[in-house]
mmCIF file of C-alpha atoms in Angstrom:
data_model
loop_
_atom_site.group_PDB
_atom_site.id
_atom_site.type_symbol
_atom_site.label_atom_id
_atom_site.label_comp_id
_atom_site.label_asym_id
_atom_site.label_seq_id
_atom_site.Cartn_x
_atom_site.Cartn_y
_atom_site.Cartn_z
ATOM 1 C CA ASP A 1 0.018 0.013 0.043
ATOM 2 C CA ILE A 2 1.010 3.614 -0.505
ATOM 3 C CA VAL A 3 1.133 5.366 2.752
ATOM 4 C CA MET A 4 0.035 9.028 3.011
ATOM 5 C CA THR A 5 1.413 11.264 5.730
ATOM 6 C CA GLN A 6 -0.231 14.565 6.232
ATOM 7 C CA SER A 7 1.212 17.580 8.211
ATOM 8 C CA PRO A 8 0.260 19.231 10.603
ATOM 9 C CA ASP A 9 -2.340 17.313 12.432
ATOM 10 C CA SER A 10 -4.094 20.555 13.093
ATOM 11 C CA LEU A 11 -3.645 24.085 12.536
ATOM 12 C CA ALA A 12 -5.415 27.359 13.598
ATOM 13 C CA VAL A 13 -5.504 30.092 11.305
ATOM 14 C CA SER A 14 -7.179 33.613 11.426
ATOM 15 C CA LEU A 15 -9.976 34.610 9.144
ATOM 16 C CA GLY A 16 -8.688 35.945 5.965
ATOM 17 C CA GLU A 17 -5.300 34.420 6.340
ATOM 18 C CA ARG A 18 -3.556 31.629 4.583
ATOM 19 C CA ALA A 19 -3.706 27.844 5.568
ATOM 20 C CA THR A 20 -1.437 25.377 4.101
ATOM 21 C CA ILE A 21 -1.464 21.610 4.493
ATOM 22 C CA ASN A 22 1.232 19.131 3.503
ATOM 23 C CA CYS A 23 0.996 15.467 2.282
ATOM 24 C CA LYS A 24 3.641 13.147 1.403
ATOM 25 C CA SER A 25 3.318 9.706 -0.293
ATOM 26 C CA SER A 26 5.484 6.722 0.477
ATOM 27 C CA GLN A 27 6.067 6.286 -3.332
ATOM 28 C CA SER A 28 5.490 8.457 -6.335
ATOM 29 C CA VAL A 29 1.830 9.009 -7.428
ATOM 30 C CA LEU A 30 3.171 10.511 -10.685
ATOM 31 C CA TYR A 31 2.030 8.339 -13.830
ATOM 32 C CA SER A 32 4.761 8.787 -16.393
ATOM 33 C CA SER A 33 2.661 7.943 -19.340
ATOM 34 C CA ASN A 34 0.267 10.913 -18.799
ATOM 35 C CA ASN A 35 2.278 13.007 -16.517
ATOM 36 C CA LYS A 36 -0.525 13.235 -14.110
ATOM 37 C CA ASN A 37 -0.435 12.981 -10.046
ATOM 38 C CA TYR A 38 -2.938 10.759 -8.659
ATOM 39 C CA LEU A 39 -3.473 12.796 -5.588
ATOM 40 C CA ALA A 40 -6.776 14.132 -4.370
ATOM 41 C CA TRP A 41 -7.770 16.471 -1.555
ATOM 42 C CA TYR A 42 -11.160 16.153 0.398
ATOM 43 C CA GLN A 43 -12.939 18.281 3.008
ATOM 44 C CA GLN A 44 -14.900 16.760 5.685
ATOM 45 C CA LYS A 45 -17.170 18.504 8.081
ATOM 46 C CA PRO A 46 -18.714 16.896 11.150
ATOM 47 C CA GLY A 47 -21.385 14.463 10.419
ATOM 48 C CA GLN A 48 -20.943 14.609 6.650
ATOM 49 C CA PRO A 49 -19.189 12.442 4.047
ATOM 50 C CA PRO A 50 -16.029 13.531 2.564
ATOM 51 C CA LYS A 51 -16.368 16.323 -0.285
ATOM 52 C CA LEU A 52 -13.807 16.161 -3.208
ATOM 53 C CA LEU A 53 -12.099 19.329 -3.390
ATOM 54 C CA ILE A 54 -9.079 18.751 -5.795
ATOM 55 C CA TYR A 55 -7.969 15.935 -8.114
ATOM 56 C CA TRP A 56 -4.956 15.375 -10.240
ATOM 57 C CA ALA A 57 -3.244 17.231 -7.550
ATOM 58 C CA SER A 58 -4.309 20.625 -8.696
ATOM 59 C CA THR A 59 -7.456 20.448 -10.590
ATOM 60 C CA ARG A 60 -10.531 21.823 -8.508
ATOM 61 C CA GLU A 61 -13.886 20.064 -8.654
ATOM 62 C CA SER A 62 -16.731 21.924 -10.136
ATOM 63 C CA GLY A 63 -18.177 24.439 -7.494
ATOM 64 C CA VAL A 64 -14.997 24.593 -5.319
ATOM 65 C CA PRO A 65 -14.057 28.000 -4.529
ATOM 66 C CA ASN A 66 -10.949 29.112 -6.202
ATOM 67 C CA ARG A 67 -9.238 30.032 -2.766
ATOM 68 C CA PHE A 68 -8.589 26.327 -2.625
ATOM 69 C CA SER A 69 -5.584 25.218 -4.592
ATOM 70 C CA GLY A 70 -3.353 22.126 -4.921
ATOM 71 C CA SER A 71 0.326 21.954 -5.845
ATOM 72 C CA GLY A 72 3.036 19.419 -5.863
ATOM 73 C CA SER A 73 4.073 16.331 -7.780
ATOM 74 C CA GLY A 74 5.744 12.947 -7.228
ATOM 75 C CA THR A 75 5.550 12.472 -3.652
ATOM 76 C CA ASP A 76 5.015 15.880 -1.939
ATOM 77 C CA PHE A 77 1.873 17.878 -2.196
ATOM 78 C CA THR A 78 0.209 20.910 -0.617
ATOM 79 C CA LEU A 79 -3.213 22.252 -0.186
ATOM 80 C CA THR A 80 -3.621 25.864 0.260
ATOM 81 C CA ILE A 81 -6.577 27.838 1.455
ATOM 82 C CA SER A 82 -5.785 31.510 0.365
ATOM 83 C CA SER A 83 -7.914 33.221 2.629
ATOM 84 C CA LEU A 84 -9.766 31.430 5.286
ATOM 85 C CA GLN A 85 -13.309 31.583 5.832
ATOM 86 C CA ALA A 86 -15.509 30.574 8.602
ATOM 87 C CA GLU A 87 -17.125 27.900 6.476
ATOM 88 C CA ASP A 88 -13.784 26.390 5.866
ATOM 89 C CA VAL A 89 -13.445 24.864 9.260
ATOM 90 C CA ALA A 90 -12.996 21.017 8.731
ATOM 91 C CA VAL A 91 -10.754 18.240 8.505
ATOM 92 C CA TYR A 92 -8.771 17.914 5.276
ATOM 93 C CA TYR A 93 -7.520 14.567 3.815
ATOM 94 C CA CYS A 94 -5.232 13.906 1.144
ATOM 95 C CA GLN A 95 -5.680 10.703 -0.854
ATOM 96 C CA GLN A 96 -3.769 8.830 -3.782
ATOM 97 C CA TYR A 97 -5.632 6.850 -6.181
ATOM 98 C CA TYR A 98 -2.658 5.455 -8.237
ATOM 99 C CA GLY A 99 -2.368 2.307 -6.439
ATOM 100 C CA THR A 100 -5.008 -0.520 -6.773
ATOM 101 C CA LEU A 101 -6.356 0.348 -3.229
ATOM 102 C CA LEU A 102 -6.957 4.199 -2.752
ATOM 103 C CA THR A 103 -5.371 5.314 0.556
ATOM 104 C CA PHE A 104 -5.799 8.386 2.621
ATOM 105 C CA GLY A 105 -3.744 10.576 4.859
ATOM 106 C CA GLY A 106 -4.390 11.131 8.629
ATOM 107 C CA GLY A 107 -6.173 14.339 8.015
ATOM 108 C CA THR A 108 -5.592 17.849 9.228
ATOM 109 C CA LYS A 109 -8.041 19.724 11.354
ATOM 110 C CA VAL A 110 -8.516 23.554 10.502
ATOM 111 C CA GLU A 111 -9.735 25.886 13.104
ATOM 112 C CA ILE A 112 -10.131 29.527 13.377
ATOM 113 C CA LYS A 113 -7.602 31.372 15.684
ATOM 114 C CA GLN B 1 -27.755 12.688 -10.744
ATOM 115 C CA ILE B 2 -25.523 10.023 -8.999
ATOM 116 C CA THR B 3 -26.609 9.081 -5.398
ATOM 117 C CA LEU B 4 -25.502 6.157 -3.150
ATOM 118 C CA ARG B 5 -27.019 5.126 0.245
ATOM 119 C CA GLU B 6 -25.633 2.785 2.646
ATOM 120 C CA SER B 7 -27.945 0.516 4.881
ATOM 121 C CA GLY B 8 -27.260 -2.241 7.608
ATOM 122 C CA PRO B 9 -27.403 -2.933 11.053
ATOM 123 C CA THR B 10 -26.432 -0.099 13.604
ATOM 124 C CA LEU B 11 -25.274 -2.682 16.371
ATOM 125 C CA VAL B 12 -23.469 -6.021 15.789
ATOM 126 C CA LYS B 13 -22.027 -8.104 18.513
ATOM 127 C CA PRO B 14 -18.274 -9.259 18.471
ATOM 128 C CA THR B 15 -17.478 -12.334 16.377
ATOM 129 C CA GLN B 16 -20.664 -11.796 14.348
ATOM 130 C CA THR B 17 -20.924 -10.970 10.478
ATOM 131 C CA LEU B 18 -21.547 -7.669 9.040
ATOM 132 C CA THR B 19 -23.660 -6.993 6.098
ATOM 133 C CA LEU B 20 -23.819 -3.545 4.463
ATOM 134 C CA THR B 21 -25.522 -2.864 1.306
ATOM 135 C CA CYS B 22 -24.787 0.176 -0.910
ATOM 136 C CA THR B 23 -27.814 1.079 -3.234
ATOM 137 C CA PHE B 24 -27.119 3.457 -5.947
ATOM 138 C CA SER B 25 -28.829 5.292 -8.629
ATOM 139 C CA GLY B 26 -27.651 7.395 -11.658
ATOM 140 C CA PHE B 27 -25.156 5.083 -12.912
ATOM 141 C CA SER B 28 -24.680 1.263 -13.634
ATOM 142 C CA LEU B 29 -22.174 -1.132 -12.648
ATOM 143 C CA THR B 30 -22.546 -2.634 -16.210
ATOM 144 C CA THR B 31 -20.918 0.407 -17.497
ATOM 145 C CA ASN B 32 -17.231 0.079 -18.714
ATOM 146 C CA GLY B 33 -14.905 2.059 -16.300
ATOM 147 C CA VAL B 34 -17.083 2.246 -13.271
ATOM 148 C CA GLY B 35 -16.524 1.127 -9.594
ATOM 149 C CA VAL B 36 -17.936 1.374 -6.252
ATOM 150 C CA GLY B 37 -15.779 1.220 -3.234
ATOM 151 C CA TRP B 38 -16.236 0.965 0.672
ATOM 152 C CA ILE B 39 -14.707 3.282 3.223
ATOM 153 C CA ARG B 40 -14.771 3.150 6.810
ATOM 154 C CA GLN B 41 -14.040 5.790 9.461
ATOM 155 C CA PRO B 42 -13.693 5.145 13.239
ATOM 156 C CA PRO B 43 -14.969 8.005 15.575
ATOM 157 C CA GLY B 44 -12.712 10.902 15.252
ATOM 158 C CA LYS B 45 -10.209 9.064 13.064
ATOM 159 C CA ALA B 46 -9.017 8.822 9.421
ATOM 160 C CA LEU B 47 -10.552 7.313 6.473
ATOM 161 C CA GLU B 48 -9.716 3.717 5.338
ATOM 162 C CA CYS B 49 -10.642 2.323 2.064
ATOM 163 C CA LEU B 50 -11.754 -1.463 2.621
ATOM 164 C CA ALA B 51 -12.744 -2.832 -0.924
ATOM 165 C CA LEU B 52 -13.681 -1.909 -4.454
ATOM 166 C CA ILE B 53 -15.484 -3.725 -7.181
ATOM 167 C CA TYR B 54 -15.571 -2.819 -10.725
ATOM 168 C CA TRP B 55 -17.901 -3.012 -13.697
ATOM 169 C CA ASP B 56 -15.737 -6.081 -14.848
ATOM 170 C CA ASP B 57 -16.025 -8.116 -11.679
ATOM 171 C CA ASP B 58 -12.477 -6.956 -10.597
ATOM 172 C CA GLU B 59 -12.273 -6.971 -6.798
ATOM 173 C CA ARG B 60 -9.781 -5.157 -4.600
ATOM 174 C CA TYR B 61 -9.279 -5.468 -0.965
ATOM 175 C CA SER B 62 -7.413 -3.882 2.015
ATOM 176 C CA PRO B 63 -4.452 -6.345 2.631
ATOM 177 C CA SER B 64 -4.939 -5.977 6.272
ATOM 178 C CA LEU B 65 -8.458 -7.002 5.949
ATOM 179 C CA LYS B 66 -8.640 -9.170 3.075
ATOM 180 C CA SER B 67 -9.263 -12.199 4.929
ATOM 181 C CA ARG B 68 -12.465 -10.930 6.477
ATOM 182 C CA LEU B 69 -14.091 -9.127 3.580
ATOM 183 C CA THR B 70 -16.235 -9.859 0.704
ATOM 184 C CA ILE B 71 -17.500 -7.467 -1.838
ATOM 185 C CA THR B 72 -20.189 -8.379 -4.375
ATOM 186 C CA LYS B 73 -22.528 -6.584 -6.692
ATOM 187 C CA ASP B 74 -26.070 -6.923 -7.949
ATOM 188 C CA THR B 75 -26.380 -5.073 -11.115
ATOM 189 C CA SER B 76 -30.175 -5.727 -11.462
ATOM 190 C CA LYS B 77 -30.745 -4.304 -8.087
ATOM 191 C CA ASN B 78 -28.191 -1.541 -8.479
ATOM 192 C CA GLN B 79 -26.589 -2.632 -5.198
ATOM 193 C CA VAL B 80 -23.047 -3.504 -3.883
ATOM 194 C CA VAL B 81 -22.859 -5.586 -0.714
ATOM 195 C CA LEU B 82 -19.989 -5.751 1.791
ATOM 196 C CA THR B 83 -19.484 -8.420 4.126
ATOM 197 C CA MET B 84 -17.208 -8.411 7.092
ATOM 198 C CA ILE B 85 -16.772 -11.476 9.261
ATOM 199 C CA ASN B 86 -15.604 -11.696 12.896
ATOM 200 C CA MET B 87 -16.444 -8.175 13.954
ATOM 201 C CA ASP B 88 -14.539 -6.677 16.816
ATOM 202 C CA PRO B 89 -15.234 -3.473 18.770
ATOM 203 C CA VAL B 90 -12.425 -1.735 16.867
ATOM 204 C CA ASP B 91 -14.573 -2.246 13.627
ATOM 205 C CA THR B 92 -16.793 0.514 15.132
ATOM 206 C CA GLY B 93 -17.232 3.523 12.929
ATOM 207 C CA THR B 94 -19.231 4.996 10.052
ATOM 208 C CA TYR B 95 -18.891 2.946 6.711
ATOM 209 C CA TYR B 96 -19.408 4.832 3.477
ATOM 210 C CA CYS B 97 -19.939 3.755 -0.136
ATOM 211 C CA ALA B 98 -18.556 5.667 -3.045
ATOM 212 C CA HIS B 99 -18.531 6.079 -6.855
ATOM 213 C CA ARG B 100 -15.305 5.913 -8.886
ATOM 214 C CA ARG B 101 -15.145 5.999 -12.891
ATOM 215 C CA LYS B 102 -12.840 6.382 -15.512
ATOM 216 C CA VAL B 103 -12.691 10.046 -17.283
ATOM 217 C CA ASN B 104 -11.250 10.149 -20.637
ATOM 218 C CA ARG B 105 -9.984 6.463 -20.099
ATOM 219 C CA GLU B 106 -8.063 7.454 -16.937
ATOM 220 C CA TRP B 107 -9.165 6.407 -13.390
ATOM 221 C CA GLY B 108 -10.515 9.239 -11.125
ATOM 222 C CA THR B 109 -11.007 9.039 -7.592
ATOM 223 C CA PHE B 110 -14.276 8.797 -5.548
ATOM 224 C CA ASP B 111 -16.349 11.583 -6.560
ATOM 225 C CA TYR B 112 -19.754 10.769 -5.104
ATOM 226 C CA TRP B 113 -20.349 9.272 -1.656
ATOM 227 C CA GLY B 114 -23.302 8.141 0.418
ATOM 228 C CA GLN B 115 -24.225 9.593 3.704
ATOM 229 C CA GLY B 116 -22.585 6.779 5.629
ATOM 230 C CA THR B 117 -24.007 4.505 8.052
ATOM 231 C CA LEU B 118 -22.935 3.986 11.681
ATOM 232 C CA VAL B 119 -21.850 0.656 12.891
ATOM 233 C CA ILE B 120 -21.277 -0.210 16.540
ATOM 234 C CA VAL B 121 -19.725 -3.425 17.703
ATOM 235 C CA SER B 122 -20.520 -4.303 21.081
ATOM 236 C CA SER B 123 -21.966 -7.020 23.343
#
């Protein structure tokens, strides 16, 4: 299995400030034949299923605000919330879908400072 | 519009077998390049993918749980069933099913999820 490691476990950010979450995979999730990173980011609010925010490491799902952006390649990835809003309080998960079994990171809890 | 809904018992006893059903609409598991997966989440913990089944009957399992899991599909009913034997209190959590598909011949990730069903393992 590909192991996904997120950091930090939690972070508190002031409204309007930037939040940055890191994710590292135990092996590359970059598929050389199409040059795509099989890496997604999800947002999960209490009592709700995860919501897909970003796939292919940097492509926003339809309807996702453009303050959410993803970057990185190979084994190191970042989710950035450029200007934190109150509704962004949630747990964020990275996930790889390169392997035969999709695996998730441990999650990062984002709160308001 | 794609929807998925999980159903099954809320409470199971240790050593019992859990059977969960995912009933979906808006897609067919006979269509090339479609799959359904089961994912669980212990209270306050991270997500764990348990098993997937694809339109071509390919099945994938979590290596650590493979001996306890079986995933099947009933395309006539638009259902996917997950069976987990020998349940233990550590298996307590919310169980989700989710849709996966190929887009432009490339596999995407889970894009539609059910609301989840809580399973408590306790005597």
